[in-house]
Amino acid sequence: MKQKTNWNKLLPVLLSFVVMGFVDIIGVATGYIKQDFELTNFAAQFLPMMVLLWFFVLSVPAGILQDKLGKRNMLNAGMIIQAVGLGLPFVHYSFAMMFASFLLLGVGNTLIQVSSNPLLQDVSPEEKLPSFLSAGQFIKAIISFAGPLLATFLAIRFDNWKLVLAVYGVISVLAAAWLAATPIAESKSTQSRASFKSCFGLLKNRFVAIMALSIFMIVGAEVAINTNIADILIARFDLTLEKAAIGISVFFAGETVARLTGAIVLNWIKPRPFLLLIALVALVGIAGVLLAPAYLVAFVFIFVAGLGAGSMFPVIFSLALEKMSERSNEISGLLIMAVSGGAVIPPIVGLVSTFVSPVASVFVIGFCMLYILWVSLYVKRK
């Protein structure tokens, strides 16, 4: 018998994906901070790195603590910590304060990402979980896209880009208040309490290890495409930087469309065959970038690559939670820790680009997608 969707419980959890998307403001914020304090490129890069660092350091401990405190409490704590971080620049605006702000933003967002997905599992009908996870990622993508536009508007209209942080902080607090007022019956682990040993012990399970590496690969590939596609297009078609940078927006547009369509399609298609389909689509897109005879054709294939890659994260996450739903806190911690692939794969792509050629670096991204294709065949057999 199919479960009914309880929107009173679902909506405040989905709002947490809006709050989750606020972290992507670090991109445009870093540019303004660099300009305001006349930082070097090297010094400015410590700001976004401070955010990404916490995904690696805190994800597993957060999953363990969440097993004791509960998913809703952990999610609320993350949103409040993030709100505090967003408010620090209004206490005093300095590079040191922005460093502290980004630190709290990273800590808070890590807690949000670790807790939001398994809590969404608790308020979703089982057959609709992949669809709602994809919807959550679509919501996050829209916020990521809108953030720089809002910051630019506020900078032009009010001569203060930091107002976007105030808007985000207020929404974070309101989202936490709504969730706190919403009673949710959380699933409990049927095993003993989570620990570092039990959490990392899950990697002995072949399926869990494969899913964690899948998240590592797909996030790494996505970040690598975003940070390197302009150089690849310049090398292939001798474009200006301004024209080549359009490729980044094209890839992001493909991902956004993928997450919206994924949220709809996954109501009727099982996640296992869907993963095989999108892995093939992504590989066609990557191959097309290498073989395209003109840059406009390459843009089409970049969009296709985004269509393939956009739904991989929520599908892989749902497969892992489905496999061991009773260990969702530990699974979530491991998978969010694997997001650190976004800090590992791009430097490898950069090394190949520097010492071989930008075009050759596409093969590193292609290898990541080939791994996802293999995973899709593996889970389909299972």
Tab-separated table of C-alpha atoms in Angstrom:
chain	number	residue	atom	x	y	z
A	1	MET	CA	0.000	0.000	0.000
A	2	LYS	CA	1.354	3.402	-1.009
A	3	GLN	CA	1.941	6.002	1.686
A	4	LYS	CA	0.370	9.440	1.386
A	5	THR	CA	2.601	12.496	1.255
A	6	ASN	CA	2.250	14.652	4.389
A	7	TRP	CA	3.029	18.118	3.047
A	8	ASN	CA	2.863	19.715	6.512
A	9	LYS	CA	5.955	17.731	7.452
A	10	LEU	CA	7.570	17.672	4.003
A	11	LEU	CA	7.585	21.422	3.266
A	12	PRO	CA	9.706	22.573	6.258
A	13	VAL	CA	12.239	19.850	5.413
A	14	LEU	CA	12.330	20.915	1.751
A	15	LEU	CA	12.879	24.510	2.926
A	16	SER	CA	16.137	23.301	4.476
A	17	PHE	CA	17.379	22.663	0.916
A	18	VAL	CA	16.831	26.377	0.235
A	19	VAL	CA	18.997	27.144	3.274
A	20	MET	CA	21.521	24.536	2.107
A	21	GLY	CA	21.932	26.434	-1.181
A	22	PHE	CA	22.986	29.612	0.649
A	23	VAL	CA	26.535	28.232	1.005
A	24	ASP	CA	27.161	28.772	-2.708
A	25	ILE	CA	27.190	32.537	-2.106
A	26	ILE	CA	30.860	32.045	-1.156
A	27	GLY	CA	31.801	32.296	-4.842
A	28	VAL	CA	30.578	35.837	-5.456
A	29	ALA	CA	31.332	36.839	-1.829
A	30	THR	CA	34.991	35.892	-2.250
A	31	GLY	CA	35.237	38.264	-5.212
A	32	TYR	CA	33.802	41.178	-3.218
A	33	ILE	CA	35.969	40.409	-0.164
A	34	LYS	CA	39.081	40.217	-2.333
A	35	GLN	CA	38.205	43.612	-3.798
A	36	ASP	CA	37.289	45.223	-0.455
A	37	PHE	CA	40.492	44.134	1.333
A	38	GLU	CA	42.820	44.107	-1.707
A	39	LEU	CA	43.717	40.443	-1.224
A	40	THR	CA	45.954	38.397	-3.481
A	41	ASN	CA	44.414	35.495	-5.395
A	42	PHE	CA	46.258	33.100	-3.069
A	43	ALA	CA	44.914	34.696	0.122
A	44	ALA	CA	41.373	34.908	-1.252
A	45	GLN	CA	41.283	31.150	-1.935
A	46	PHE	CA	41.520	30.408	1.789
A	47	LEU	CA	37.928	31.634	2.192
A	48	PRO	CA	36.113	29.015	0.060
A	49	MET	CA	38.617	26.374	1.208
A	50	MET	CA	37.560	27.074	4.802
A	51	VAL	CA	33.988	26.109	3.862
A	52	LEU	CA	34.894	22.933	1.948
A	53	LEU	CA	37.270	21.744	4.671
A	54	TRP	CA	34.438	21.083	7.116
A	55	PHE	CA	32.674	18.652	4.786
A	56	PHE	CA	35.696	16.364	5.129
A	57	VAL	CA	36.366	16.984	8.836
A	58	LEU	CA	32.843	17.096	10.307
A	59	SER	CA	30.594	14.877	8.177
A	60	VAL	CA	31.254	11.580	9.966
A	61	PRO	CA	31.304	13.068	13.516
A	62	ALA	CA	28.049	14.880	12.663
A	63	GLY	CA	26.462	11.617	11.523
A	64	ILE	CA	27.480	9.957	14.794
A	65	LEU	CA	26.209	12.854	16.936
A	66	GLN	CA	23.013	12.940	14.901
A	67	ASP	CA	22.368	9.316	15.872
A	68	LYS	CA	22.211	10.493	19.497
A	69	LEU	CA	20.537	13.909	19.162
A	70	GLY	CA	18.171	13.255	16.252
A	71	LYS	CA	18.082	14.476	12.657
A	72	ARG	CA	15.699	17.394	13.200
A	73	ASN	CA	17.772	18.749	16.107
A	74	MET	CA	20.959	18.446	14.052
A	75	LEU	CA	19.359	20.172	11.067
A	76	ASN	CA	18.108	23.030	13.249
A	77	ALA	CA	21.550	23.395	14.841
A	78	GLY	CA	23.104	23.610	11.377
A	79	MET	CA	20.696	26.316	10.213
A	80	ILE	CA	21.239	28.392	13.375
A	81	ILE	CA	25.051	28.077	13.193
A	82	GLN	CA	24.900	29.113	9.543
A	83	ALA	CA	22.689	32.100	10.447
A	84	VAL	CA	25.222	33.219	13.084
A	85	GLY	CA	27.998	32.991	10.500
A	86	LEU	CA	25.979	35.051	8.033
A	87	GLY	CA	25.436	37.712	10.707
A	88	LEU	CA	29.088	38.181	11.755
A	89	PRO	CA	29.973	40.690	8.972
A	90	PHE	CA	27.355	43.066	10.401
A	91	VAL	CA	29.098	43.007	13.790
A	92	HIS	CA	32.426	44.006	12.267
A	93	TYR	CA	33.538	43.844	8.645
A	94	SER	CA	37.150	42.698	8.369
A	95	PHE	CA	39.039	39.890	6.652
A	96	ALA	CA	39.428	38.060	9.979
A	97	MET	CA	35.693	38.340	10.662
A	98	MET	CA	34.870	37.081	7.161
A	99	PHE	CA	37.213	34.162	7.781
A	100	ALA	CA	35.235	33.359	10.950
A	101	SER	CA	31.984	33.868	9.042
A	102	PHE	CA	32.997	31.366	6.355
A	103	LEU	CA	34.144	28.921	9.043
A	104	LEU	CA	30.697	28.942	10.693
A	105	LEU	CA	29.043	28.818	7.273
A	106	GLY	CA	31.024	25.665	6.494
A	107	VAL	CA	30.254	24.044	9.860
A	108	GLY	CA	26.545	24.892	9.667
A	109	ASN	CA	26.145	23.771	6.074
A	110	THR	CA	27.904	20.475	6.770
A	111	LEU	CA	25.378	19.741	9.533
A	112	ILE	CA	22.539	20.734	7.197
A	113	GLN	CA	23.728	18.407	4.430
A	114	VAL	CA	24.326	15.474	6.775
A	115	SER	CA	20.870	15.721	8.385
A	116	SER	CA	18.548	16.993	5.640
A	117	ASN	CA	18.697	13.955	3.335
A	118	PRO	CA	17.941	11.276	5.978
A	119	LEU	CA	15.255	13.515	7.541
A	120	LEU	CA	13.678	13.859	4.092
A	121	GLN	CA	13.618	10.061	4.012
A	122	ASP	CA	11.560	10.070	7.238
A	123	VAL	CA	8.870	12.396	5.838
A	124	SER	CA	8.711	10.923	2.313
A	125	PRO	CA	6.775	7.887	1.092
A	126	GLU	CA	9.393	5.235	0.316
A	127	GLU	CA	8.604	5.078	-3.409
A	128	LYS	CA	8.881	8.879	-3.747
A	129	LEU	CA	12.227	9.365	-1.946
A	130	PRO	CA	14.403	9.517	-5.120
A	131	SER	CA	11.971	12.060	-6.607
A	132	PHE	CA	11.966	14.267	-3.493
A	133	LEU	CA	15.776	14.059	-3.162
A	134	SER	CA	16.060	15.237	-6.770
A	135	ALA	CA	13.535	18.011	-6.037
A	136	GLY	CA	15.659	19.084	-3.067
A	137	GLN	CA	18.756	19.306	-5.257
A	138	PHE	CA	16.755	21.284	-7.841
A	139	ILE	CA	15.716	23.762	-5.142
A	140	LYS	CA	19.354	24.060	-4.044
A	141	ALA	CA	20.427	24.645	-7.660
A	142	ILE	CA	17.930	27.490	-8.098
A	143	ILE	CA	19.220	29.187	-4.928
A	144	SER	CA	22.819	28.730	-6.091
A	145	PHE	CA	21.911	30.385	-9.396
A	146	ALA	CA	19.945	33.246	-7.812
A	147	GLY	CA	22.494	34.120	-5.100
A	148	PRO	CA	25.048	35.952	-7.278
A	149	LEU	CA	22.241	37.820	-9.061
A	150	LEU	CA	20.759	38.952	-5.726
A	151	ALA	CA	24.174	40.001	-4.387
A	152	THR	CA	24.865	42.000	-7.558
A	153	PHE	CA	21.440	43.674	-7.405
A	154	LEU	CA	21.921	44.680	-3.755
A	155	ALA	CA	25.440	45.942	-4.476
A	156	ILE	CA	24.146	48.149	-7.310
A	157	ARG	CA	20.888	49.236	-5.674
A	158	PHE	CA	22.086	49.793	-2.093
A	159	ASP	CA	25.882	49.837	-2.538
A	160	ASN	CA	26.160	46.951	-0.049
A	161	TRP	CA	26.595	43.388	-1.331
A	162	LYS	CA	26.560	42.087	2.276
A	163	LEU	CA	22.779	42.613	2.474
A	164	VAL	CA	22.416	39.244	0.735
A	165	LEU	CA	23.950	37.677	3.857
A	166	ALA	CA	21.300	39.376	6.008
A	167	VAL	CA	18.505	38.038	3.787
A	168	TYR	CA	19.974	34.537	3.959
A	169	GLY	CA	20.459	34.753	7.734
A	170	VAL	CA	16.842	35.746	8.389
A	171	ILE	CA	15.522	32.959	6.139
A	172	SER	CA	17.777	30.442	7.929
A	173	VAL	CA	16.326	31.425	11.324
A	174	LEU	CA	12.731	31.304	10.026
A	175	ALA	CA	13.351	27.877	8.465
A	176	ALA	CA	14.748	26.590	11.772
A	177	ALA	CA	11.734	27.959	13.666
A	178	TRP	CA	9.270	26.280	11.266
A	179	LEU	CA	11.074	22.951	11.487
A	180	ALA	CA	11.279	23.163	15.298
A	181	ALA	CA	7.499	23.633	15.428
A	182	THR	CA	6.880	20.606	13.179
A	183	PRO	CA	6.586	17.233	14.963
A	184	ILE	CA	8.376	14.496	13.004
A	185	ALA	CA	8.574	10.824	13.956
A	186	GLU	CA	12.175	9.961	13.107
A	187	SER	CA	13.336	6.474	12.206
A	188	LYS	CA	15.739	5.036	14.762
A	189	SER	CA	18.709	2.782	14.185
A	190	THR	CA	17.971	-0.824	15.071
A	191	GLN	CA	21.693	-1.360	15.626
A	192	SER	CA	23.840	-0.178	18.530
A	193	ARG	CA	24.605	3.541	18.760
A	194	ALA	CA	26.752	4.976	15.989
A	195	SER	CA	30.479	5.400	16.585
A	196	PHE	CA	33.543	6.178	14.476
A	197	LYS	CA	34.236	2.454	14.311
A	198	SER	CA	30.711	1.539	13.207
A	199	CYS	CA	30.598	4.428	10.726
A	200	PHE	CA	33.872	3.708	8.946
A	201	GLY	CA	33.146	-0.001	9.384
A	202	LEU	CA	30.321	0.455	6.876
A	203	LEU	CA	32.977	0.926	4.193
A	204	LYS	CA	33.640	-2.811	4.526
A	205	ASN	CA	30.249	-3.204	2.877
A	206	ARG	CA	31.074	-3.259	-0.843
A	207	PHE	CA	27.861	-1.474	-1.829
A	208	VAL	CA	28.368	1.383	0.650
A	209	ALA	CA	32.013	1.836	-0.386
A	210	ILE	CA	31.011	1.967	-4.057
A	211	MET	CA	28.302	4.557	-3.345
A	212	ALA	CA	30.702	6.732	-1.311
A	213	LEU	CA	33.278	6.650	-4.112
A	214	SER	CA	30.484	7.481	-6.574
A	215	ILE	CA	29.668	10.674	-4.664
A	216	PHE	CA	33.404	11.483	-4.536
A	217	MET	CA	33.680	11.061	-8.317
A	218	ILE	CA	30.526	12.907	-9.374
A	219	VAL	CA	31.083	15.934	-7.124
A	220	GLY	CA	34.730	16.049	-8.236
A	221	ALA	CA	33.694	15.894	-11.895
A	222	GLU	CA	31.046	18.615	-11.462
A	223	VAL	CA	33.465	21.014	-9.773
A	224	ALA	CA	36.156	20.194	-12.357
A	225	ILE	CA	33.792	21.008	-15.230
A	226	ASN	CA	32.747	24.286	-13.600
A	227	THR	CA	36.338	25.382	-12.987
A	228	ASN	CA	37.989	24.095	-16.174
A	229	ILE	CA	35.465	24.125	-19.012
A	230	ALA	CA	36.364	27.693	-20.012
A	231	ASP	CA	40.059	26.767	-20.415
A	232	ILE	CA	39.081	23.670	-22.404
A	233	LEU	CA	36.927	25.729	-24.784
A	234	ILE	CA	39.673	28.339	-25.194
A	235	ALA	CA	42.190	25.608	-26.046
A	236	ARG	CA	39.849	23.923	-28.536
A	237	PHE	CA	38.255	26.909	-30.260
A	238	ASP	CA	40.501	29.900	-29.432
A	239	LEU	CA	37.633	31.773	-27.750
A	240	THR	CA	37.889	34.834	-25.536
A	241	LEU	CA	37.512	34.168	-21.809
A	242	GLU	CA	34.167	35.992	-21.758
A	243	LYS	CA	32.729	33.772	-24.490
A	244	ALA	CA	34.252	30.565	-23.100
A	245	ALA	CA	32.856	31.301	-19.624
A	246	ILE	CA	29.350	30.940	-21.064
A	247	GLY	CA	30.077	27.212	-21.029
A	248	ILE	CA	29.905	27.266	-17.212
A	249	SER	CA	26.379	28.707	-17.274
A	250	VAL	CA	25.378	26.221	-19.989
A	251	PHE	CA	26.532	23.281	-17.840
A	252	PHE	CA	24.729	24.704	-14.805
A	253	ALA	CA	21.558	25.160	-16.888
A	254	GLY	CA	21.736	21.505	-17.935
A	255	GLU	CA	22.092	20.415	-14.309
A	256	THR	CA	19.150	22.568	-13.222
A	257	VAL	CA	16.898	21.108	-15.930
A	258	ALA	CA	18.098	17.606	-14.979
A	259	ARG	CA	17.152	18.057	-11.334
A	260	LEU	CA	13.692	19.341	-12.199
A	261	THR	CA	13.004	16.557	-14.697
A	262	GLY	CA	14.551	14.007	-12.331
A	263	ALA	CA	12.134	15.030	-9.582
A	264	ILE	CA	9.257	14.299	-11.986
A	265	VAL	CA	10.573	11.257	-13.884
A	266	LEU	CA	11.672	9.380	-10.751
A	267	ASN	CA	8.008	9.064	-9.790
A	268	TRP	CA	7.687	6.492	-12.596
A	269	ILE	CA	11.194	5.197	-13.321
A	270	LYS	CA	13.168	3.175	-10.785
A	271	PRO	CA	16.447	4.838	-9.721
A	272	ARG	CA	18.668	1.928	-10.863
A	273	PRO	CA	17.828	2.035	-14.610
A	274	PHE	CA	17.623	5.835	-14.406
A	275	LEU	CA	21.237	5.982	-13.167
A	276	LEU	CA	22.330	3.919	-16.189
A	277	LEU	CA	20.474	6.288	-18.519
A	278	ILE	CA	21.951	9.500	-17.099
A	279	ALA	CA	25.464	8.011	-16.947
A	280	LEU	CA	25.253	7.298	-20.689
A	281	VAL	CA	23.900	10.813	-21.345
A	282	ALA	CA	26.772	12.381	-19.365
A	283	LEU	CA	29.368	10.345	-21.277
A	284	VAL	CA	27.843	11.388	-24.606
A	285	GLY	CA	28.125	15.009	-23.470
A	286	ILE	CA	31.775	14.671	-22.400
A	287	ALA	CA	32.718	12.870	-25.633
A	288	GLY	CA	30.873	15.525	-27.624
A	289	VAL	CA	32.970	18.310	-26.088
A	290	LEU	CA	36.089	16.532	-27.384
A	291	LEU	CA	34.684	15.885	-30.869
A	292	ALA	CA	32.565	19.007	-31.508
A	293	PRO	CA	33.545	20.773	-34.758
A	294	ALA	CA	32.495	24.235	-33.500
A	295	TYR	CA	32.089	25.941	-30.140
A	296	LEU	CA	28.292	26.253	-30.448
A	297	VAL	CA	28.098	22.487	-30.930
A	298	ALA	CA	30.370	22.109	-27.886
A	299	PHE	CA	27.911	24.241	-25.879
A	300	VAL	CA	25.134	21.796	-26.824
A	301	PHE	CA	27.211	18.852	-25.589
A	302	ILE	CA	28.123	20.715	-22.381
A	303	PHE	CA	24.396	21.120	-21.761
A	304	VAL	CA	23.948	17.381	-22.436
A	305	ALA	CA	26.729	16.605	-19.917
A	306	GLY	CA	24.866	18.724	-17.356
A	307	LEU	CA	21.635	16.859	-18.117
A	308	GLY	CA	23.416	13.604	-17.326
A	309	ALA	CA	25.324	14.753	-14.255
A	310	GLY	CA	22.583	16.799	-12.591
A	311	SER	CA	20.565	13.946	-11.070
A	312	MET	CA	23.444	11.610	-10.189
A	313	PHE	CA	23.932	12.871	-6.619
A	314	PRO	CA	20.315	12.409	-5.425
A	315	VAL	CA	19.938	9.048	-7.204
A	316	ILE	CA	23.148	7.651	-5.682
A	317	PHE	CA	22.190	9.034	-2.254
A	318	SER	CA	18.749	7.427	-2.426
A	319	LEU	CA	20.200	4.054	-3.453
A	320	ALA	CA	22.566	4.100	-0.467
A	321	LEU	CA	19.799	5.070	1.985
A	322	GLU	CA	17.486	2.453	0.490
A	323	LYS	CA	20.108	-0.263	0.957
A	324	MET	CA	20.699	0.429	4.669
A	325	SER	CA	17.906	2.733	5.829
A	326	GLU	CA	18.410	1.654	9.451
A	327	ARG	CA	21.940	3.156	9.340
A	328	SER	CA	20.910	6.403	7.613
A	329	ASN	CA	22.828	8.713	9.991
A	330	GLU	CA	26.147	6.953	9.415
A	331	ILE	CA	25.505	6.511	5.678
A	332	SER	CA	24.709	10.217	5.322
A	333	GLY	CA	27.887	11.201	7.179
A	334	LEU	CA	30.054	9.026	4.927
A	335	LEU	CA	28.429	10.257	1.718
A	336	ILE	CA	28.670	13.933	2.656
A	337	MET	CA	32.331	13.402	3.591
A	338	ALA	CA	32.763	12.122	0.029
A	339	VAL	CA	31.710	15.576	-1.224
A	340	SER	CA	35.375	16.419	-0.567
A	341	GLY	CA	35.967	14.919	-4.013
A	342	GLY	CA	35.293	18.479	-5.134
A	343	ALA	CA	38.635	19.423	-3.571
A	344	VAL	CA	40.596	16.448	-4.994
A	345	ILE	CA	39.527	15.837	-8.615
A	346	PRO	CA	39.843	19.478	-9.856
A	347	PRO	CA	43.559	19.760	-8.898
A	348	ILE	CA	44.200	16.508	-10.801
A	349	VAL	CA	42.390	17.974	-13.805
A	350	GLY	CA	44.466	21.147	-13.360
A	351	LEU	CA	47.737	19.184	-13.310
A	352	VAL	CA	46.850	17.347	-16.530
A	353	SER	CA	45.768	20.651	-18.088
A	354	THR	CA	49.065	22.329	-17.122
A	355	PHE	CA	51.514	19.549	-17.984
A	356	VAL	CA	49.719	17.882	-20.922
A	357	SER	CA	46.937	20.102	-22.319
A	358	PRO	CA	43.513	21.469	-21.327
A	359	VAL	CA	41.878	19.164	-23.873
A	360	ALA	CA	43.604	16.110	-22.335
A	361	SER	CA	42.139	17.028	-18.933
A	362	VAL	CA	38.690	16.120	-20.291
A	363	PHE	CA	39.739	12.467	-20.052
A	364	VAL	CA	40.002	12.771	-16.240
A	365	ILE	CA	36.389	13.973	-16.135
A	366	GLY	CA	35.467	11.205	-18.572
A	367	PHE	CA	37.065	8.627	-16.270
A	368	CYS	CA	34.836	9.829	-13.396
A	369	MET	CA	31.754	9.405	-15.591
A	370	LEU	CA	32.922	5.958	-16.746
A	371	TYR	CA	33.100	4.929	-13.106
A	372	ILE	CA	29.490	6.073	-12.606
A	373	LEU	CA	28.506	4.047	-15.699
A	374	TRP	CA	30.135	0.962	-14.177
A	375	VAL	CA	28.328	1.639	-10.884
A	376	SER	CA	24.996	1.921	-12.709
A	377	LEU	CA	25.561	-1.522	-14.263
A	378	TYR	CA	26.624	-2.916	-10.878
A	379	VAL	CA	23.540	-1.668	-8.998
A	380	LYS	CA	21.248	-2.734	-11.846
A	381	ARG	CA	22.487	-6.320	-11.418
A	382	LYS	CA	21.936	-6.054	-7.657
